[in-house]
XYZ file of C-alpha atoms in Angstrom:
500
model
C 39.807 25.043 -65.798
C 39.572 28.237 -64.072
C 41.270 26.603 -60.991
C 44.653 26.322 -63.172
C 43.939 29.597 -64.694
C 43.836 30.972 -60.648
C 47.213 29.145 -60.151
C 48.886 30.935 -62.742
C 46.912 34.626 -61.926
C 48.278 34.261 -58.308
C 51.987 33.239 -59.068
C 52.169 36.240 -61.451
C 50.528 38.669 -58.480
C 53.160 37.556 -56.327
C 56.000 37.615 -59.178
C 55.104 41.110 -59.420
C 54.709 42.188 -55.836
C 58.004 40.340 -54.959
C 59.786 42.327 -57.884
C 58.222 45.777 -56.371
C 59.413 44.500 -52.634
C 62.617 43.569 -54.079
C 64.184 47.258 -53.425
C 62.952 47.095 -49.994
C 63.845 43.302 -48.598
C 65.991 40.332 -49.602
C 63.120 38.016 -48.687
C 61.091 36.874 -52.040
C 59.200 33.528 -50.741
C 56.535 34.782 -48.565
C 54.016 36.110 -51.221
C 54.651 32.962 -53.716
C 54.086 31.078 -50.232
C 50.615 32.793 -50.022
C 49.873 32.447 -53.571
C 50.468 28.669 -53.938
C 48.002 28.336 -50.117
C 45.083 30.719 -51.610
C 45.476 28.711 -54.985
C 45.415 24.976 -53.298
C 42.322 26.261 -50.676
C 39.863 27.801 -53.768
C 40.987 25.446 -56.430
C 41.994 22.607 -54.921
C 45.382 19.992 -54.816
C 46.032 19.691 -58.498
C 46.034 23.839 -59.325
C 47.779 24.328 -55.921
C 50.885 21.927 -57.199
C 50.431 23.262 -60.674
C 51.215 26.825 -58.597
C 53.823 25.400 -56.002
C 55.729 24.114 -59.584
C 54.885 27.417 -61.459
C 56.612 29.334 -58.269
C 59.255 27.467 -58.312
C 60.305 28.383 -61.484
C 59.210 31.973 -61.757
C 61.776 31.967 -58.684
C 64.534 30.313 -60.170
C 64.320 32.397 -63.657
C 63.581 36.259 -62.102
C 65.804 36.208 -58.654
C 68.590 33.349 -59.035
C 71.868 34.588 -60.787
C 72.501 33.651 -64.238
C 73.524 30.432 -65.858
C 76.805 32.242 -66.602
C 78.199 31.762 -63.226
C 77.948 28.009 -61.971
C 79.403 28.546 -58.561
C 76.419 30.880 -57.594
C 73.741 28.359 -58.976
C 75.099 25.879 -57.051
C 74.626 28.279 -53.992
C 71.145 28.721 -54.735
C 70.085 25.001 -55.991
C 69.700 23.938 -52.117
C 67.089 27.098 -51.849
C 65.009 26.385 -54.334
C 64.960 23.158 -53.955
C 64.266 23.178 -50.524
C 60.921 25.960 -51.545
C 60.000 23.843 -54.101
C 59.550 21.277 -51.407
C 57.685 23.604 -48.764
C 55.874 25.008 -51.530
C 53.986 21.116 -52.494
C 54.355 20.880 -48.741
C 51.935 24.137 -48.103
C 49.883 23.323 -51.960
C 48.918 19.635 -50.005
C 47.996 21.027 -46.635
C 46.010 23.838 -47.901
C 44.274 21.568 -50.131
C 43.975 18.679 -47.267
C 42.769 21.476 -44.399
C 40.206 22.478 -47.281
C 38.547 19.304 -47.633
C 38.806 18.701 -43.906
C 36.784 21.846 -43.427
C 33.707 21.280 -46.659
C 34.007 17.480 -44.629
C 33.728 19.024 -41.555
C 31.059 21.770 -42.949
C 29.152 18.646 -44.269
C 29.351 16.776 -41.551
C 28.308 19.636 -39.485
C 25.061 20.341 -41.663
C 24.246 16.936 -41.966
C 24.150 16.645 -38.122
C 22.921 19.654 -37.570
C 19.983 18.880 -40.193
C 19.557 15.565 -37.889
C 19.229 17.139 -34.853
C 16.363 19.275 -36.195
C 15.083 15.954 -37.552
C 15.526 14.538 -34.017
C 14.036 17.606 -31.988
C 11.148 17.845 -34.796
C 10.804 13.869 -33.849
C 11.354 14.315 -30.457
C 8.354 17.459 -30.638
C 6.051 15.393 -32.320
C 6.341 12.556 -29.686
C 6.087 14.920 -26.676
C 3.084 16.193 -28.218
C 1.706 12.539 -28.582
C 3.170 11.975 -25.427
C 1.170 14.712 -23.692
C -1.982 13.942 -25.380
C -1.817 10.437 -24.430
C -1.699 11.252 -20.917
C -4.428 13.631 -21.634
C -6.535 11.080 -22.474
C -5.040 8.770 -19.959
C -6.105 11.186 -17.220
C -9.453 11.622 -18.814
C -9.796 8.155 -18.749
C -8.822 7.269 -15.588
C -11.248 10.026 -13.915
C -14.196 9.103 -16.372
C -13.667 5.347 -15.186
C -12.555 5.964 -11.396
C -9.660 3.997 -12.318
C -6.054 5.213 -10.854
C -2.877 3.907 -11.289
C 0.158 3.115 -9.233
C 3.665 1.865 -8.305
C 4.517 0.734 -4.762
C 8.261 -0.376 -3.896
C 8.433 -3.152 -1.877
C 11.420 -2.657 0.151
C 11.358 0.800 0.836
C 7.154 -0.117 1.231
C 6.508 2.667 -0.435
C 4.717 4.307 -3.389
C 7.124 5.492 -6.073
C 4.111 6.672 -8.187
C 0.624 7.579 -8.025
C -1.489 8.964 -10.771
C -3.952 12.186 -9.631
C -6.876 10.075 -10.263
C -5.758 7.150 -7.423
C -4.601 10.384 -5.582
C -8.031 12.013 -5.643
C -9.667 8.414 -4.693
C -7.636 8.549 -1.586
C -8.656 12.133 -0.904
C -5.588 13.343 -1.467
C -4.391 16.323 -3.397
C -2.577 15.487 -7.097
C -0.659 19.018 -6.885
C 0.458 19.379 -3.317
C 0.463 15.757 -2.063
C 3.481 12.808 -2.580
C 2.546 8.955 -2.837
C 2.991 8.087 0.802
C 1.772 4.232 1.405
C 1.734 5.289 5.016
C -1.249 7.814 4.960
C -3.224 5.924 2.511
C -2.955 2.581 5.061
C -4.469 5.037 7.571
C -7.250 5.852 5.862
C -8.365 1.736 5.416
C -11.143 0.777 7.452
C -9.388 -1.241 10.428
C -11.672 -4.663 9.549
C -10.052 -4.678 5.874
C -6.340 -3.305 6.845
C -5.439 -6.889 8.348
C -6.496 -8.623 4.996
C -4.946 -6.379 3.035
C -1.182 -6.817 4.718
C -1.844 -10.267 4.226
C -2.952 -10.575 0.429
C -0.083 -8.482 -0.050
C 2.459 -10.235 2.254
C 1.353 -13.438 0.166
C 2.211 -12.029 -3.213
C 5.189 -11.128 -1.877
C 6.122 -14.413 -1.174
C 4.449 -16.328 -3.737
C 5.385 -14.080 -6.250
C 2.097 -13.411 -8.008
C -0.762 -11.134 -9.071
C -2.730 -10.195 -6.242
C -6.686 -8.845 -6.445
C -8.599 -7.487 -3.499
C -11.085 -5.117 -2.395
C -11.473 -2.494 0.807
C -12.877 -0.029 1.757
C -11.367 3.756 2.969
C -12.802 6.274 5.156
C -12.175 9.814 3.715
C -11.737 13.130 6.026
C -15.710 14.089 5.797
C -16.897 10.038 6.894
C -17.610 9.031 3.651
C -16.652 5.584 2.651
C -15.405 3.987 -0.118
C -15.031 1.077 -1.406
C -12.125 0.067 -3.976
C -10.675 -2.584 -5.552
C -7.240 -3.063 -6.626
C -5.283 -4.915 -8.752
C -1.186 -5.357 -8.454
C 1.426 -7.397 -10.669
C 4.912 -7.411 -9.368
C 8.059 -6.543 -10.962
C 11.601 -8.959 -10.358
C 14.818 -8.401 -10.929
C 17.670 -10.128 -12.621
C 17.888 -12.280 -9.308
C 14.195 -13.230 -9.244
C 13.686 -11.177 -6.387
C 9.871 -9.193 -6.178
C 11.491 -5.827 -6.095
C 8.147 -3.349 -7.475
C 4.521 -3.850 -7.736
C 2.520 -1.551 -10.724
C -0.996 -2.027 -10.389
C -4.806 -0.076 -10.481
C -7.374 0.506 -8.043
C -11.056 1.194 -9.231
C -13.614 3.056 -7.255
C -16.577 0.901 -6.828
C -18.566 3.049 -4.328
C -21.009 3.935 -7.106
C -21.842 0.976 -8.253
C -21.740 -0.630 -4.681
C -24.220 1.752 -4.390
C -26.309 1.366 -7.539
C -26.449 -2.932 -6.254
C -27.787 -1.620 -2.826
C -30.367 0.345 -4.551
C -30.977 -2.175 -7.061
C -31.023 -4.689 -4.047
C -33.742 -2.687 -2.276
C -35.877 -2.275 -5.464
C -35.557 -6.452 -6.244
C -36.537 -6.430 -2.350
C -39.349 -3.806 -2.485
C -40.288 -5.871 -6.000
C -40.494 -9.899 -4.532
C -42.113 -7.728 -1.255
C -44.900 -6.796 -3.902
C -44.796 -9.865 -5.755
C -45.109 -11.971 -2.617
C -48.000 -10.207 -1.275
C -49.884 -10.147 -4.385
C -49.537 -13.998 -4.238
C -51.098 -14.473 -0.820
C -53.940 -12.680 -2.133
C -55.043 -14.220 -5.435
C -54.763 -17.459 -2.422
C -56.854 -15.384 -0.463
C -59.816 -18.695 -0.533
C -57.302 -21.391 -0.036
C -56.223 -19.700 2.491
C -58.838 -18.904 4.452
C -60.200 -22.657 3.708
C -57.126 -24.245 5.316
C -57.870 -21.630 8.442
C -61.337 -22.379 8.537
C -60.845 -26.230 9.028
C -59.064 -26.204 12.274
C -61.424 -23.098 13.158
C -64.567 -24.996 12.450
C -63.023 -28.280 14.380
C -62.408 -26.009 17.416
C -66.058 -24.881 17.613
C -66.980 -28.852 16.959
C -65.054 -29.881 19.863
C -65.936 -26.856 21.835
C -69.804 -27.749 21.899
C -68.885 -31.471 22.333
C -66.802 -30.381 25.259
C -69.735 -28.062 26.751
C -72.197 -31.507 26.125
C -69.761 -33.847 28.242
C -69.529 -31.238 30.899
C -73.076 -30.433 31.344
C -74.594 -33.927 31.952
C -75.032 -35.405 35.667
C -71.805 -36.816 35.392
C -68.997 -35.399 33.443
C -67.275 -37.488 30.972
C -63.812 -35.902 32.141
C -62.043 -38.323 29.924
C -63.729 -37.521 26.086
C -63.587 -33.934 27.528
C -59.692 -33.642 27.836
C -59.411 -35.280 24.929
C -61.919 -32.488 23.084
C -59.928 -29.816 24.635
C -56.342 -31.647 23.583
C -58.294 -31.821 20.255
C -59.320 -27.667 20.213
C -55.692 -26.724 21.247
C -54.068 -29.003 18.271
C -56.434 -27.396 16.160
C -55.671 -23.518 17.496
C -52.152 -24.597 16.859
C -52.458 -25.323 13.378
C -54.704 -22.183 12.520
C -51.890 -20.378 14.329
C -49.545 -21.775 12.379
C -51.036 -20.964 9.098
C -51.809 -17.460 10.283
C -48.220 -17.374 11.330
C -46.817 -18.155 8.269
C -49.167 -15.790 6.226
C -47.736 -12.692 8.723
C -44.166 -14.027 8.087
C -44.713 -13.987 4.333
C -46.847 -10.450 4.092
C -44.299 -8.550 6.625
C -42.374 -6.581 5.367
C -38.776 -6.881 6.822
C -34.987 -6.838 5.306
C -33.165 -9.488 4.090
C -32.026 -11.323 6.764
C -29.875 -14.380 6.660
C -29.767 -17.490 8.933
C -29.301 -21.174 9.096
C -31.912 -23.138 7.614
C -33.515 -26.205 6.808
C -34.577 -26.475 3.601
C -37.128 -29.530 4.460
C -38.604 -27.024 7.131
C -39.375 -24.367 4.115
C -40.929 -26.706 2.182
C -43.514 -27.899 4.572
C -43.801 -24.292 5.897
C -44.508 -23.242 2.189
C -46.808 -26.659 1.490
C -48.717 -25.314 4.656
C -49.772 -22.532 3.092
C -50.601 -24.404 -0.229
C -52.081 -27.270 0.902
C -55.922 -25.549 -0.139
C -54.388 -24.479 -3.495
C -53.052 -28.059 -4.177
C -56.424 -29.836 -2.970
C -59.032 -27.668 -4.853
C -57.026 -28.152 -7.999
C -57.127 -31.929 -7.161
C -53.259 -32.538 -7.708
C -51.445 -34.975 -5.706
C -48.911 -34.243 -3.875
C -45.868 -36.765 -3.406
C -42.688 -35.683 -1.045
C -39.476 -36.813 -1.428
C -37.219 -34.987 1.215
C -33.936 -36.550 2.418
C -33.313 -36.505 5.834
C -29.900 -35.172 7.443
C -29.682 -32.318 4.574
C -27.170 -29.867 5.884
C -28.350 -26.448 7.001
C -27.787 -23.319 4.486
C -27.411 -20.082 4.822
C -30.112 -18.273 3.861
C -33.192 -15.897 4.160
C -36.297 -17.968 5.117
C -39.176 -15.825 3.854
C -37.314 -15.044 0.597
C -36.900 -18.805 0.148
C -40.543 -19.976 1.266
C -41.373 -16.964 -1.590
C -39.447 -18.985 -4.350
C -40.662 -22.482 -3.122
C -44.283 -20.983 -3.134
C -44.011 -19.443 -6.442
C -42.484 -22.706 -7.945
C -45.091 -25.076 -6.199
C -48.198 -22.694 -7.331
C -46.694 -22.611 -11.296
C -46.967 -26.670 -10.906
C -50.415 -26.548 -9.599
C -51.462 -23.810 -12.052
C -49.839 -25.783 -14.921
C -51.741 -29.080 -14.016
C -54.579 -27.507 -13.615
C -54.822 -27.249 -17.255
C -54.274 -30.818 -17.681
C -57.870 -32.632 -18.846
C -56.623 -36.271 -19.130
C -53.950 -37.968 -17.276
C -52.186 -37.865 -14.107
C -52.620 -34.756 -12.075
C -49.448 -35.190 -9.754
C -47.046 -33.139 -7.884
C -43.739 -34.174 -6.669
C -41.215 -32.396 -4.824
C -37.952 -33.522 -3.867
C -34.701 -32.948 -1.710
C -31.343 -33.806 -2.195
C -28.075 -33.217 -1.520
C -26.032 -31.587 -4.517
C -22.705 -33.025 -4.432
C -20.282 -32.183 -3.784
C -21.214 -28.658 -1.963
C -24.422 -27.551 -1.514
C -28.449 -28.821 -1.379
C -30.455 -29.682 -4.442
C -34.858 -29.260 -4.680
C -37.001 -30.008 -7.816
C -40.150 -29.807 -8.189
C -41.683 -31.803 -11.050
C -45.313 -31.520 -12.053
C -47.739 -33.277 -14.867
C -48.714 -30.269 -15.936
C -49.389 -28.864 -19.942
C -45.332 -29.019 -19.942
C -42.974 -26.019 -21.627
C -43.107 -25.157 -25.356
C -39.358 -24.815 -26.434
C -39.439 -21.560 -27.844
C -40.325 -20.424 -24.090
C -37.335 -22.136 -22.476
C -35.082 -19.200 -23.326
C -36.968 -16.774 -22.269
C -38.632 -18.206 -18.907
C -36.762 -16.164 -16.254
C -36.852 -13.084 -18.417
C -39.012 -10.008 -16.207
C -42.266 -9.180 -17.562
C -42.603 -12.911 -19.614
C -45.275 -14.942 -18.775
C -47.090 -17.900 -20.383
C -50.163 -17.054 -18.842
C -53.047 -14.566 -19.702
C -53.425 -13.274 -16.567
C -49.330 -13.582 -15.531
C -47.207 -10.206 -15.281
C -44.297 -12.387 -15.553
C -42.357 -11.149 -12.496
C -42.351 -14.409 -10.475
C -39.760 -16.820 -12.099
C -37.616 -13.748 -12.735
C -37.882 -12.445 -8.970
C -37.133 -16.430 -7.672
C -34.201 -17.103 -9.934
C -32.571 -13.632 -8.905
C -33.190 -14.661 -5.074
C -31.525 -18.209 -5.809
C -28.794 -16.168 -7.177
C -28.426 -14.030 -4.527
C -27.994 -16.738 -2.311
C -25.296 -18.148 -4.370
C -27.594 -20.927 -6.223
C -28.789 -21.738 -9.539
C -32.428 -22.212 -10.475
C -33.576 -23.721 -14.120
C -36.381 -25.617 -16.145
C -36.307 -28.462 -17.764
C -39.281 -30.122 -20.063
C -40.037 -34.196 -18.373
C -39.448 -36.965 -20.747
C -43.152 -37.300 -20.116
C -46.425 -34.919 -19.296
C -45.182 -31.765 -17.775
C -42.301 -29.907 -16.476
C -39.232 -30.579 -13.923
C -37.768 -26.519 -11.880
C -34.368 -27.384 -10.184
C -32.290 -24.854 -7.917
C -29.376 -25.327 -5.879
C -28.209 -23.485 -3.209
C -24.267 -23.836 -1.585
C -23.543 -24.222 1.981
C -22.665 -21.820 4.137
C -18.485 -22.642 3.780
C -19.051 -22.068 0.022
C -21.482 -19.136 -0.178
C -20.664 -15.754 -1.085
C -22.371 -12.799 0.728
């Protein structure tokens, strides 16, 4: 209500000011003109007509002539007519530029209040944004993982993080991604595979895994392995590949060192062997010994009569050398097996390990009184493969038979070991005894270090064989016989499937 009582308190201001200005000027509209545009911006478009209508009148009753003379109020009908209209004119844009303003005011305030919502929003997810990559980095150097993005027609890196920057021995700070210096630090053997991997992926389109090795500025190596997934276009075209590359030098060197100990380990493991077979051994040297010294005498006894038996002689003496031959051979074997050398890979027949190993058995087998039946197939391709380390695991494998028959009262007392070839890749030997057989609840843990079915077993030798056999790329495993005793199977890949 106030707004109407404003409408009329203004008019009457200006009445009164135009009455005091009226002995000065001729001109009486201005103030009412001001009164009806302060009335229509504070109170709004109804009190601003209700003013514009009130002005019109006051104007018409104090300053038009009287009613008495017609001809001038015909004069001055046009003027106030023609104020009346300005006046709702200047009520309704007052009033309209008002509301345009509080709209605009709002408007401005509710943006305003957005755009702190927005940069409050915008804060927050910096912040988040900046921790992430806090922990991202973190990561990344705790793991020796680094990330990266590598153009492919400018062949060029776009982005490195500073852990793949470090890995190359570059700085994160002063250094750009350049694929040019990083090439130059790969080792020239791996450079040639790498171009090609990625040349291929390329091409084909696809993920692409690989590893190398780099040579940083003090000689150290290392050895990484990286991991790329390429970005196309709209037009299907491989235009970016994002990716990681992961240090491996420490754990390449924790499997040499692990390698070494599992060496230094089946080294131990293999001597120890040789001696608890310390008196089959030395009974399957003292044979052909004792027949040399046998034919030796007889030899000396044909030579020393009136006439030489020349004949029987060379025969004794053929006899002494095949005999010299096969203590050499034992003796040969038993240095082969107690040296101590690094793994060394070669071609090799598996038959030939078997009788090499059966060599050095052959006392073990016969004072046990086990029978031995062999079952090699001939033409068996050649592996790849370390000879003593695989004599070690047929030995060990062939001594758990006879030890396990051995315990065997009644029935068959039999041994039988047997060569095939393991379709459609690789060469397959089991060795099958009659022995006291497996209990089931020892299956699982057979090949574990340290476990042992025996009382006087440390439980190392199944464990040190099947890691060999995996070394080698094969697979080693028991299996209970439908009947008395036990079957041990490995496999081992030839040399176009095997994996250094």
């Amino acid at each position: 209500m106030w707004h109407y009582g404003l409408a009329i308190g203004s008019v009457a201001i200006a009445l009164g000011i135009t009455q005091w200005l009226e002995r000065y000027t001729t001109l009486r509209t201005p103030v009412f003109y001001a009164a009806i545009l302060m009335t229509a911006w504070f109170g709004g478009m109804g009190p601003g007509l209700f003013a514009a209508a009130f002005a019109t009148l006051a104007l018409g009753y104090y300053f038009s002539p009287p009613v008495r003379m017609p001809a001038a109020q015909a004069v001055d009908l046009p003027f106030l007519l023609s104020f009346a209209l300005l006046a709702l004119l200047t009520a309704w844009v007052s009033a309209k530029r008002k509301r345009m303003e509080e709209a605009l005011q709002h408007a401005h305030d509710e943006l305003e209040a957005k755009v702190q919502e927005r940069t409050a929003d915008l804060q927050r997810v910096n912040a988040e944004l900046r921790r992430s990559e806090a922990y991202l980095v973190e990561g990344q150097r705790l793991t020796h993982t680094g990330s990266w993005a590598w153009n492919v027609a400018a062949r060029e890196y776009i982005y490195w993080s500073q852990e793949h920057c470090r890995m190359f021995g570059f700085d994160p700070v002063q250094d750009t991604p350049s694929y040019q210096r990083a090439m130059e630090r790969m080792l020239a053997d791996d450079l040639s595979g790498f171009e090609e991997t990625l040349a291929t992926a390329i091409r084909e389109k696809k993920d692409f895994a690989l590893d190398f090795r780099i040579v940083l500025p003090d000689g150290s190596i290392r050895y990484l392995h990286s991991l790329g997934h390429p970005v196309v276009d709209h037009s299907g075209a491989v235009v970016q590949f994002i990716g990681t590359t992961m240090d491996l030098t420490e754990r390449k060197h924790a499997e040499e060192t692990l390698q070494r100990a599992q060496a230094e380990l089946a080294y131990a493991t293999r001597v120890m062997t040789l001696g608890e077979m310390t008196a089959p051994i030395a009974h399957e040297v003292n044979q052909p010994l004792a027949a040399i010294v046998t034919n030796s005498e007889a030899c000396v006894r044909l030579l020393a009569g009136a006439a030489p038996h020349l004949h029987e002689s060379r025969q004794a003496v053929q006899q002494i050398i095949q005999d010299a031959q096969r203590a050499s051979a034992v003796i040969g074997r038993i240095r082969a097996m107690a040296k101590k050398t690094p793994p060394h890979r070669d071609s090799s027949d598996i038959n030939e390990v078997i009788r090499e190993v059966i060599g050095l058995a052959r006392g073990e087998i016969h004072s046990n009184g086990v029978e031995l039946h062999l079952h090699l197939s001939d033409g068996l391709p050649p592996i790849l493969a370390d000879r003593v380390q695989l004599q070690q695991v047929m030995l060990n494998l062939i001594i758990n038979g006879v030890e396990a028959i051995s315990g065997v009262e009644d029935g068959p007392r039999a041994l039988c070991i047997r060569s095939d070839i393991n379709k459609p890749d690789g060469v397959l030997v089991v060795v099958r005894d009659t022995g006291i057989g497996l209990a089931a609840e020892s299956l699982a843990h057979l090949f574990d270090a340290f476990y042992t079915t025996k009382p006087e077993g440390l439980g190392m030798g199944l464990a040190i064989s099947r890691s060999i056999i995996e070394a080698h790329g094969g697979q080693l495993w028991a299996t209970p016989n439908t009947g008395p005793g036990a079957s041990f199977q490995c496999t081992l890949p030839l040399p176009n499937t095997q994996q250094a």
